[in-house]
Coordinates of N, CA, C and O in Angstrom, one line a residue:
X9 N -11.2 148.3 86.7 CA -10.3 147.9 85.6 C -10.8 146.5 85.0 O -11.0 145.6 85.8
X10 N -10.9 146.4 83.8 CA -11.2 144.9 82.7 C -10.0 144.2 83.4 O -9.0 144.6 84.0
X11 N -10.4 142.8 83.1 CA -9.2 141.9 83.5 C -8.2 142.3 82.8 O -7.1 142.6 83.3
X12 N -8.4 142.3 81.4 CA -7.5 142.6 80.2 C -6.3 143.9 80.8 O -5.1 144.0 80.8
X13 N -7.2 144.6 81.2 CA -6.1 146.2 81.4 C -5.1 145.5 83.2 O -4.0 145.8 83.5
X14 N -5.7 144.8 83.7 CA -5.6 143.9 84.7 C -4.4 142.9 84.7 O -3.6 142.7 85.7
X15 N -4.5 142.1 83.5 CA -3.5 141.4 83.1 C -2.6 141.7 82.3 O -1.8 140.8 81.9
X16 N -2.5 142.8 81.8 CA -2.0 143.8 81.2 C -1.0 144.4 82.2 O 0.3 144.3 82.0
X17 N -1.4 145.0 83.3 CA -1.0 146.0 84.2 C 0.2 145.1 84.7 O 1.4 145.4 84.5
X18 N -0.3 143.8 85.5 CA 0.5 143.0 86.3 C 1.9 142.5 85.3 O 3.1 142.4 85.6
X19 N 1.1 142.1 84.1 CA 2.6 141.3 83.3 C 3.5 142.4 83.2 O 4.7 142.1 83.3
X20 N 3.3 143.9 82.8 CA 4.5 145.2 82.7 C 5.2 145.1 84.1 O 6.4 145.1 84.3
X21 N 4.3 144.9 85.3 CA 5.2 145.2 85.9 C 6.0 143.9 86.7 O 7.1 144.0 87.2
X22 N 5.2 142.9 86.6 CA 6.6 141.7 87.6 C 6.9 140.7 86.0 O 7.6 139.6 86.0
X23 N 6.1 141.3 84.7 CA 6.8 139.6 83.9 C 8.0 140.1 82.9 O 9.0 139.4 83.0
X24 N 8.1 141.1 82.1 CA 8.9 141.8 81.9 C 10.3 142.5 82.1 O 10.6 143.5 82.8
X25 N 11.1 141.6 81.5 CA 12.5 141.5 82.2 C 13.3 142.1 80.9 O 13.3 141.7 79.7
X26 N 14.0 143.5 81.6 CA 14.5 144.1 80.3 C 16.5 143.8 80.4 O 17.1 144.0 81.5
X27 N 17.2 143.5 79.4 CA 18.2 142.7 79.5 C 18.4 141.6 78.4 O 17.4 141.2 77.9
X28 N 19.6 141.0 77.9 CA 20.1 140.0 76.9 C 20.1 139.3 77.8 O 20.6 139.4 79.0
X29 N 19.2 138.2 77.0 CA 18.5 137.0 77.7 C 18.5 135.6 76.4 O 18.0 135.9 75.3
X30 N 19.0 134.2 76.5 CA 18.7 133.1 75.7 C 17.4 132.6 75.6 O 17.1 132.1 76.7
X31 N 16.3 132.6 74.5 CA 15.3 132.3 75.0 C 15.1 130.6 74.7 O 16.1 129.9 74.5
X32 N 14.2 130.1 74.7 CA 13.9 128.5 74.8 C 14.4 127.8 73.6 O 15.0 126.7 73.6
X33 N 14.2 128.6 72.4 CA 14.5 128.2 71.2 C 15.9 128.9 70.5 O 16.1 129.0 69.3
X34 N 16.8 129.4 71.6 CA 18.2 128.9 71.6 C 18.6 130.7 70.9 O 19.7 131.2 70.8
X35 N 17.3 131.2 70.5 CA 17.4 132.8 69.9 C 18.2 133.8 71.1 O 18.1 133.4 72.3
X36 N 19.0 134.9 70.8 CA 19.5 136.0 71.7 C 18.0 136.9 71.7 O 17.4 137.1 70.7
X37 N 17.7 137.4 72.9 CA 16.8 138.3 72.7 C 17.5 139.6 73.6 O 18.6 139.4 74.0
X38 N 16.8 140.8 73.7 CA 17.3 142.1 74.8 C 16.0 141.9 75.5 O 15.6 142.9 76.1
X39 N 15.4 141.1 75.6 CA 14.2 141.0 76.6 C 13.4 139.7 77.0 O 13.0 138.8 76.2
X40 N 13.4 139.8 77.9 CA 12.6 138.6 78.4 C 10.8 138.9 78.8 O 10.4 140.0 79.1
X41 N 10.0 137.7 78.6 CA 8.6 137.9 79.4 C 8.8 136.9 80.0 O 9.2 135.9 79.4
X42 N 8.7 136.9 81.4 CA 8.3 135.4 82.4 C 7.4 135.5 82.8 O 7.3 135.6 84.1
X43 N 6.6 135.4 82.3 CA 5.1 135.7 82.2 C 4.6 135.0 83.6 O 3.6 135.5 84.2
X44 N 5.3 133.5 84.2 CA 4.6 133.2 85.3 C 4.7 134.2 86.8 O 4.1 134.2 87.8
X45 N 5.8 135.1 86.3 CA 6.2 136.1 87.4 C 5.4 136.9 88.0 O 5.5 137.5 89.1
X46 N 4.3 136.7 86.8 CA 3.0 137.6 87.1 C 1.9 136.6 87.0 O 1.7 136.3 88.2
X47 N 1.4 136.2 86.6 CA 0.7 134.9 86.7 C 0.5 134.1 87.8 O -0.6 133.9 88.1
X48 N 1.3 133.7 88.6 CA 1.3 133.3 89.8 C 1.5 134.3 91.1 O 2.0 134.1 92.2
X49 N 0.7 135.4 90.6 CA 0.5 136.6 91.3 C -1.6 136.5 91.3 O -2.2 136.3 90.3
X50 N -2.3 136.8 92.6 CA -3.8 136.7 93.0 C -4.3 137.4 91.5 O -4.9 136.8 90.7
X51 N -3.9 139.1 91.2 CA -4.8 139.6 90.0 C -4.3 138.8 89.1 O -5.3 138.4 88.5
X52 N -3.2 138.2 88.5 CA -3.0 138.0 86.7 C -3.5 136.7 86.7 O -3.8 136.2 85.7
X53 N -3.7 135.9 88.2 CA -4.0 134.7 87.9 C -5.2 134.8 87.8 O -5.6 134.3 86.8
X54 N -6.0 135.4 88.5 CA -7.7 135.6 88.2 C -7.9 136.3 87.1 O -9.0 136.0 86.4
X55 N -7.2 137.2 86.7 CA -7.3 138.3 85.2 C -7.5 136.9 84.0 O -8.5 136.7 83.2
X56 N -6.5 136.3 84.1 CA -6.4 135.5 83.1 C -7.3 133.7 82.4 O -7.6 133.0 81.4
X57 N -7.3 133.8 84.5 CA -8.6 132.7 84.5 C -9.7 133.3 83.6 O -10.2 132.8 82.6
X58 N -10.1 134.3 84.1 CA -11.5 134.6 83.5 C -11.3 135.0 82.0 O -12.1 134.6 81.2
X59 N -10.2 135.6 81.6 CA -9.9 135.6 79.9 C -10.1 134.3 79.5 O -11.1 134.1 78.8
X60 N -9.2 133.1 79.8 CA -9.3 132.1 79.2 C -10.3 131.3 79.5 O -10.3 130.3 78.7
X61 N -11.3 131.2 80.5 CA -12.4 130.8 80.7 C -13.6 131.3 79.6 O -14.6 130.7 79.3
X62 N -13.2 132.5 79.2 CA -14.1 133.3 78.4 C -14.1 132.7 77.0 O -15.1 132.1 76.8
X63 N -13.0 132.6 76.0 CA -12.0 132.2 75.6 C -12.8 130.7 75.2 O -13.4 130.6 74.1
X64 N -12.7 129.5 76.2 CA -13.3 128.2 76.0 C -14.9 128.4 75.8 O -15.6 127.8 75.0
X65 N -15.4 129.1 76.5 CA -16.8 129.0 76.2 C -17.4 129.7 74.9 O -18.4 129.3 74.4
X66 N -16.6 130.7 74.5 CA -16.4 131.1 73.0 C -16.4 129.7 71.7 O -17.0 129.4 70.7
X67 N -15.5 129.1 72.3 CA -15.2 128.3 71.5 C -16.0 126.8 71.6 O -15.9 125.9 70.8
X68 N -16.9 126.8 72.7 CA -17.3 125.4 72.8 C -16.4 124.2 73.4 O -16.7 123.0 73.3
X69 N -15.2 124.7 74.2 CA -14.0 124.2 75.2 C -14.3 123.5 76.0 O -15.2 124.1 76.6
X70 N -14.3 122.4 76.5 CA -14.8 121.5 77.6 C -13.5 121.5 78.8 O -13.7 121.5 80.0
X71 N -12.4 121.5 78.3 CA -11.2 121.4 78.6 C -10.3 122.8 78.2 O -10.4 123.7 77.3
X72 N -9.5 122.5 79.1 CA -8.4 123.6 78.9 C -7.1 123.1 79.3 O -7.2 122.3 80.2
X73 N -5.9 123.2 78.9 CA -4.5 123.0 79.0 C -3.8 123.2 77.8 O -4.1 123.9 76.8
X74 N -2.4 122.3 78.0 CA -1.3 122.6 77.1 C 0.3 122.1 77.7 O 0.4 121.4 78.7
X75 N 1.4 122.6 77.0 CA 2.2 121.6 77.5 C 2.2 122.4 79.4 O 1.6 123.4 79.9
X76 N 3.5 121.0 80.0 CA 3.3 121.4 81.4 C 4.2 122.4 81.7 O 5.0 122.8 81.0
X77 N 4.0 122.8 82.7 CA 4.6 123.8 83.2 C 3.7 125.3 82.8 O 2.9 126.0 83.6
X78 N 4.2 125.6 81.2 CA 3.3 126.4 81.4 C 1.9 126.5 81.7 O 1.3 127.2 82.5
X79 N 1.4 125.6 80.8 CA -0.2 125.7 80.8 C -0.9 125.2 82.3 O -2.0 125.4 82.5
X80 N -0.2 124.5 83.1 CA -0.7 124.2 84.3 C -1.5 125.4 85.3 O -2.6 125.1 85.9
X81 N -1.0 126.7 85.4 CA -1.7 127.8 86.0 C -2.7 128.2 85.3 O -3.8 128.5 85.7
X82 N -2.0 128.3 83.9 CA -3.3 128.9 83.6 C -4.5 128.0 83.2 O -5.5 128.7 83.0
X83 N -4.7 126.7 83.1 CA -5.4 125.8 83.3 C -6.4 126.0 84.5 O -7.6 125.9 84.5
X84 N -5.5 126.2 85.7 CA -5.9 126.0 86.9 C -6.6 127.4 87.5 O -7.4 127.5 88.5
X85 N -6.2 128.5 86.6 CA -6.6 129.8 86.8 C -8.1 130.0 86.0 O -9.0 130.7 86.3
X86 N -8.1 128.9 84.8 CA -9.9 129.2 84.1 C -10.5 128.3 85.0 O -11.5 128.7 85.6
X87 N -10.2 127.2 85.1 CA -11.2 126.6 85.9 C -11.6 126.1 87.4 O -12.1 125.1 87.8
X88 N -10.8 127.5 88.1 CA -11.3 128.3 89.0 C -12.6 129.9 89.3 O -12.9 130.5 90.3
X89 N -12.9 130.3 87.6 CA -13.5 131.0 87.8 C -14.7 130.4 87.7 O -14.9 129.2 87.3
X90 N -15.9 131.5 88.0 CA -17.0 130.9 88.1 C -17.6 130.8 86.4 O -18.5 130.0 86.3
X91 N -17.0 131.5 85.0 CA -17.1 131.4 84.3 C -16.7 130.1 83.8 O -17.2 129.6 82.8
X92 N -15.8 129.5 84.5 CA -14.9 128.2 84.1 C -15.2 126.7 84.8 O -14.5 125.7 84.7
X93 N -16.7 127.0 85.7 CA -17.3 125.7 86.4 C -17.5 124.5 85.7 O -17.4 123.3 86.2
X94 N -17.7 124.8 84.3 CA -18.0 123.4 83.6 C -17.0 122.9 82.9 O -17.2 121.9 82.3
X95 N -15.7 123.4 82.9 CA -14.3 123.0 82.5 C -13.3 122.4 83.2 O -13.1 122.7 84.4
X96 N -12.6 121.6 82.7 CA -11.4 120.6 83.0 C -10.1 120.9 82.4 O -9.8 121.2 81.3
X97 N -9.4 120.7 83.5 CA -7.8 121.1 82.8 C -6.9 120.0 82.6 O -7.2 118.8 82.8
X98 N -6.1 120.2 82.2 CA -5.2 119.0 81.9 C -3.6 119.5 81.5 O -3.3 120.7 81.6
X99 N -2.7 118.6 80.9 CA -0.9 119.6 80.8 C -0.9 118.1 79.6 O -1.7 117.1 79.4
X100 N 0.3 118.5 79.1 CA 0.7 117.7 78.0 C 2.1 117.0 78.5 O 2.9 117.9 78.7
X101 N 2.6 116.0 78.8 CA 4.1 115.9 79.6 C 5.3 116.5 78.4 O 4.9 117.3 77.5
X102 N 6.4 116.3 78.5 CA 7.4 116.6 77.8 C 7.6 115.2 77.2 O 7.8 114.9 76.0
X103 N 7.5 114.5 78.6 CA 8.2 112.9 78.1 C 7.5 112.3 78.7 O 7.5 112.6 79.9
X104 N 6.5 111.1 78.2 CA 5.8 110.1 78.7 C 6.5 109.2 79.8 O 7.5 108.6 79.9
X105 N 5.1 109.4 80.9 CA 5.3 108.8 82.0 C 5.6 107.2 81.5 O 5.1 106.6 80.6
X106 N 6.7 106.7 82.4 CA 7.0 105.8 82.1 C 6.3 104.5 83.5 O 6.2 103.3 83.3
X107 N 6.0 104.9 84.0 CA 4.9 104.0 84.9 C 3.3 103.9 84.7 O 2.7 104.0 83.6
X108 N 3.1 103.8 85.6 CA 1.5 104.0 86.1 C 0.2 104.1 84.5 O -0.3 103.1 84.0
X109 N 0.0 105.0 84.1 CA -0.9 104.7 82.3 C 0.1 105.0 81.7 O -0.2 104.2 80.7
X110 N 1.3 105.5 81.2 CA 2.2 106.0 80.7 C 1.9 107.2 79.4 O 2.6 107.5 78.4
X111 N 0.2 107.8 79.8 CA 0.2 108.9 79.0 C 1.1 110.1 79.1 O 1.9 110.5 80.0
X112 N 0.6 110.6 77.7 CA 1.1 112.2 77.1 C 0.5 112.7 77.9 O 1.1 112.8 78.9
X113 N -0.8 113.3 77.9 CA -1.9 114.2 78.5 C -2.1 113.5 80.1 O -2.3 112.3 80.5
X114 N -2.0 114.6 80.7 CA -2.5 113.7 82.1 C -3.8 115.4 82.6 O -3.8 116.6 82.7
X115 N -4.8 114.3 82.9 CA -6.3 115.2 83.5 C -7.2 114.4 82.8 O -6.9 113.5 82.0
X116 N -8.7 114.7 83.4 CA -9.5 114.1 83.2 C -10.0 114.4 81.8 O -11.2 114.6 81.7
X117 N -9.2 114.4 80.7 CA -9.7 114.4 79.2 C -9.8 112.7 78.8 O -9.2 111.8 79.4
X118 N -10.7 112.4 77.7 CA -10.9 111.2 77.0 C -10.7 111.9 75.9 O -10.6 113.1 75.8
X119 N -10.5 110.4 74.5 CA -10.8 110.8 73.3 C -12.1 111.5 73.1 O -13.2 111.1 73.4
X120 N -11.8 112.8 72.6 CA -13.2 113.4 71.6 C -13.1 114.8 72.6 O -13.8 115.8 72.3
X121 N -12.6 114.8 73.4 CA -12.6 116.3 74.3 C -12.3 117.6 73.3 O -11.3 117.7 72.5
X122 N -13.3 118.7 73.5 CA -13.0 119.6 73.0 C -11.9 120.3 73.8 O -11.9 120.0 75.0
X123 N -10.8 121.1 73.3 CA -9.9 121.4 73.9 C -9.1 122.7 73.7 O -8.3 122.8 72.8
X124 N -9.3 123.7 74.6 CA -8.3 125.0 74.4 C -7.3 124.7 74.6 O -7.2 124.0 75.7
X125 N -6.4 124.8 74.1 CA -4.7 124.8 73.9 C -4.2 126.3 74.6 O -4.5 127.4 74.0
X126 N -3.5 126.2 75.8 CA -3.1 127.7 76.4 C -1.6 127.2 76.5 O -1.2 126.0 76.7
X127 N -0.7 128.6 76.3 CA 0.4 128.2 76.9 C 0.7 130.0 77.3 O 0.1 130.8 76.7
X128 N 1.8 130.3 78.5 CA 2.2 131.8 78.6 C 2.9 132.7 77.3 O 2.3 133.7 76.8
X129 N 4.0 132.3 76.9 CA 4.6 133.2 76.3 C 5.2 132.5 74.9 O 6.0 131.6 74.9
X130 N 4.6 133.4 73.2 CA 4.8 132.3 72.5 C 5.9 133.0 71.9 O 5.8 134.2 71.9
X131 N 7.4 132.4 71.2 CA 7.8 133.0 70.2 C 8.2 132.2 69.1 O 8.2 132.8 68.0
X132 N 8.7 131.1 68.9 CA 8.9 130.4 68.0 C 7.4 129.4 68.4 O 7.4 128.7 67.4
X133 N 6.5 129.2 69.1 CA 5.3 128.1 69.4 C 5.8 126.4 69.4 O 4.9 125.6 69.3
X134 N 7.3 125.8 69.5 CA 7.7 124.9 69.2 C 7.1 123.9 70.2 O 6.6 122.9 69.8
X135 N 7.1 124.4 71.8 CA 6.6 123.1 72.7 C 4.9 123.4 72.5 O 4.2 122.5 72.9
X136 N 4.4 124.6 71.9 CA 2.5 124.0 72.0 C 2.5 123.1 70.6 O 1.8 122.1 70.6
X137 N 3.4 123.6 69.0 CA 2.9 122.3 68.5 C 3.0 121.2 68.7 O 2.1 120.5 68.3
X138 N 4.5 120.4 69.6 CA 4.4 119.5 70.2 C 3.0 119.0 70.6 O 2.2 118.2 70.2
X139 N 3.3 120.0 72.0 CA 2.1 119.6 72.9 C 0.3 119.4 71.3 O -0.4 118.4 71.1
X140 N 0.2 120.0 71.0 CA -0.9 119.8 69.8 C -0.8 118.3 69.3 O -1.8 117.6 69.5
X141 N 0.2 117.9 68.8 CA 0.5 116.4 68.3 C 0.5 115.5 69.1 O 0.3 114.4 68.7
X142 N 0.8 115.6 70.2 CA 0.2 114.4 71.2 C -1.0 114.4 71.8 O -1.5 113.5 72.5
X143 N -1.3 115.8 71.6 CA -3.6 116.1 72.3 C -3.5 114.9 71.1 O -3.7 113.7 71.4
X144 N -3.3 115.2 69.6 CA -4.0 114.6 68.5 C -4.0 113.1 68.3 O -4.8 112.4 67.6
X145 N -2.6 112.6 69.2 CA -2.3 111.3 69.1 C -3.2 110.7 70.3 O -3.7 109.6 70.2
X146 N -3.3 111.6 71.4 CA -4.2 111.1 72.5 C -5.8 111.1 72.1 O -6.6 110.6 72.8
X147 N -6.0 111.7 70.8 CA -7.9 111.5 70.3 C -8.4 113.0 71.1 O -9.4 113.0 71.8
X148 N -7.8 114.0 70.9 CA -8.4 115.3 71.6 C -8.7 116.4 70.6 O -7.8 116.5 69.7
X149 N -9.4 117.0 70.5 CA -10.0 117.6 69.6 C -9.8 119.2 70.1 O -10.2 119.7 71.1
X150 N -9.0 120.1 68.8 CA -8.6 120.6 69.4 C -9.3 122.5 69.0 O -8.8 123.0 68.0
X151 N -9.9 123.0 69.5 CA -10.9 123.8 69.0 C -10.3 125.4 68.9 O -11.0 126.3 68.7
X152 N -8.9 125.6 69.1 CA -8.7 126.8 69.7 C -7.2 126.9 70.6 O -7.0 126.2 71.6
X153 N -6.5 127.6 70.2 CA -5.5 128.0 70.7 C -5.1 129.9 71.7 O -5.3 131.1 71.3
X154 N -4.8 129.6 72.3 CA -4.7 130.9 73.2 C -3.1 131.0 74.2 O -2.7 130.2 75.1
X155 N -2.5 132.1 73.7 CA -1.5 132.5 74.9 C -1.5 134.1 75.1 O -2.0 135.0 74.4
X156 N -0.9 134.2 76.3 CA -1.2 135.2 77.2 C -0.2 135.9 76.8 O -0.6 137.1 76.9
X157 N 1.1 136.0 76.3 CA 2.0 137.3 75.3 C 2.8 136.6 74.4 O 3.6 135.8 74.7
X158 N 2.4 137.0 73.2 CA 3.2 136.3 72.0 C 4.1 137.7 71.7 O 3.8 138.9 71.6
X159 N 5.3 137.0 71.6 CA 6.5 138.3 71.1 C 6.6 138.1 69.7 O 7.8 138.1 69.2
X160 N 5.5 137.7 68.8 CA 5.4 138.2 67.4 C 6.6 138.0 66.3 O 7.1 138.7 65.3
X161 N 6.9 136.8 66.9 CA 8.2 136.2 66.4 C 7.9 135.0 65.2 O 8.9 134.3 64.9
X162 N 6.7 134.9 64.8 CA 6.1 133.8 63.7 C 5.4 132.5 64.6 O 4.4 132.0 63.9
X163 N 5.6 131.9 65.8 CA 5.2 131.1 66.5 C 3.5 130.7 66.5 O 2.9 129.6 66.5
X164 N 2.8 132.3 66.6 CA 1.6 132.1 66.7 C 1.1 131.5 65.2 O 0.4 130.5 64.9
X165 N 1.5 131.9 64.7 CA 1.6 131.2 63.0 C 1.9 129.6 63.0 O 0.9 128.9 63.1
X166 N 3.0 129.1 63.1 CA 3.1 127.8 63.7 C 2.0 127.3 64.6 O 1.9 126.1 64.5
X167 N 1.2 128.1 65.4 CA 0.5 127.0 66.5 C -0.5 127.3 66.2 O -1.4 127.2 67.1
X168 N -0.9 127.9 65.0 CA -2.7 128.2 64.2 C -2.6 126.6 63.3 O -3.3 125.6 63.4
X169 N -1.6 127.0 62.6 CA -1.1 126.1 61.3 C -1.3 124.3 62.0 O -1.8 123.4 61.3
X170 N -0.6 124.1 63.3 CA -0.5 123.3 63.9 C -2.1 122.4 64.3 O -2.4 121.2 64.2
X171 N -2.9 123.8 64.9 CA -3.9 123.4 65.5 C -4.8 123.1 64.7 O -5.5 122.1 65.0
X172 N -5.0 124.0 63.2 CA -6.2 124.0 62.4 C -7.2 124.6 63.0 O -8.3 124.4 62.5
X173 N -7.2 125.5 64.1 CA -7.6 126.5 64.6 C -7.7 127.4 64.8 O -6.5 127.8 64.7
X174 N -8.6 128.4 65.0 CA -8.1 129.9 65.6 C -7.2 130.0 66.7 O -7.4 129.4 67.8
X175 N -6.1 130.8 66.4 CA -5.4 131.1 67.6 C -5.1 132.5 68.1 O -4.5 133.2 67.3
X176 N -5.5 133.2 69.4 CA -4.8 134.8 69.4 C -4.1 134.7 71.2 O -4.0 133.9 72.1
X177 N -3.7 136.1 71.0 CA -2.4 136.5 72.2 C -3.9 137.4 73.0 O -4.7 138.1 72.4
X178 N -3.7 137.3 74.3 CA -4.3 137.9 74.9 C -3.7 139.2 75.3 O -4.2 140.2 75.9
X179 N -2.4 139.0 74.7 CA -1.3 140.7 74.9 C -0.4 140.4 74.2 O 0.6 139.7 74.5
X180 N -0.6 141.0 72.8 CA 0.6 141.0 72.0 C 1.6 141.5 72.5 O 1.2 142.1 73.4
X181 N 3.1 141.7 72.3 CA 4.6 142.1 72.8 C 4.5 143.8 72.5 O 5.2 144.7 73.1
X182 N 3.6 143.8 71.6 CA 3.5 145.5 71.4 C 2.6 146.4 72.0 O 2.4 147.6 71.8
X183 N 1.9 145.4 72.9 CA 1.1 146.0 73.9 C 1.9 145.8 75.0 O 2.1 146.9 75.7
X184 N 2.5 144.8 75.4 CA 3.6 144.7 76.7 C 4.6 146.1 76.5 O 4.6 147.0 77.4
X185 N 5.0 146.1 75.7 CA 6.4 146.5 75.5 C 6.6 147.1 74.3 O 7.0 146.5 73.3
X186 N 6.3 148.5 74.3 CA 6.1 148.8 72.8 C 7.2 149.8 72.7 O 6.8 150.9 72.2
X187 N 8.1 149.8 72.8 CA 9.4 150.5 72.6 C 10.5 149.5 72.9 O 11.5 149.9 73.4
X188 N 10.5 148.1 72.5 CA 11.5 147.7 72.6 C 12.8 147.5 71.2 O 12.3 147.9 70.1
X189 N 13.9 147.2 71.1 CA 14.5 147.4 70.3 C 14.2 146.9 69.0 O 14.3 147.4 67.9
X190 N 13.8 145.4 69.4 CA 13.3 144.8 67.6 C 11.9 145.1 67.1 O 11.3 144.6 66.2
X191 N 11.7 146.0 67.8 CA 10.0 146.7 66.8 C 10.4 147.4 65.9 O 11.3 148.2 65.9
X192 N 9.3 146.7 64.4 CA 9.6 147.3 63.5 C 8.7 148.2 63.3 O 7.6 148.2 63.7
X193 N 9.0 148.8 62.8 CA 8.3 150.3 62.1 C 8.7 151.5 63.3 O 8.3 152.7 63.1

């Protein structure tokens, strides 16, 4: 099995939560993706390492991250593959450390770093353009955006527009979940 059908397989079955659920941006949905449910599972985290390891080297990526939480696994999942030896990860905070350097970005990025932007699950994209505007304020260059299931809610739009980059879903919602109630057509 491709990673893809791989990371595919895992997110149907532990990230996909069927039920009325509030999602981050305050929308009612009848479904949820918790995408780390599977992600922090041995195949989706290696499935997805090697997608987004693939992914940065497509792009000329030196780095990889995005805001924290999410992007921390999968950060930690590309540059654990052997595809992903010459990459660095990094997270974006929410709220700047107030001690120690008091950066946005924490990982071994400098100004001028090429940078894949990952986050799990996009639907409005609100915390990656954040996270995008402080890579930009931190001097990071940002080559490329990627998440692992966009529910095709306009977000990936937002965090193209945001990045000035290419952005795609490594599993659109109509590949997850293709009979769910808000599909149109």
């Amino acid at each position: 099995m491709s990673a893809r059908d791989t990371l595919l397989a895992e997110l149907r079955e532990h990230a996909l939560v069927i039920g009325e659920v509030t999602l981050s941006s305050g929308q009612k949905a009848d479904y949820y993706v918790d995408a780390r449910r599977a992600l922090l599972r041995p195949a989706a985290f290696l499935a997805a390492g090697e997608l987004i390891a693939a992914a940065a080297g497509e792009l000329g990526a030196g780095a990889v991250g995005g805001p924290a939480t999410a992007a921390i696994p999968l950060a930690c999942a590309a540059i654990a593959t052997p595809a992903g030896s010459g990459l660095v990860g990094f997270f974006v905070r929410g709220e700047r450390k107030e001690h120690g350097l008091q950066r946005w970005v924490e990982g071994p990025v400098e100004p001028g770093a090429r940078c894949l932007v990952v986050e799990d699950t996009v639907t409005t994209g609100g915390s990656t353009v954040r996270a995008i505007e402080r890579m930009r304020g931190e001097g990071l260059e940002i080559v490329g955006a990627l998440c692992v299931v966009d529910r095709m809610a306009g977000g990936g739009e937002a965090i193209a527009e945001a990045a000035g980059a290419p952005y795609r879903a490594l599993v659109p919602i109509d590949e997850l979940y293709p009979d769910r109630p808000d599909r149109e057509g």
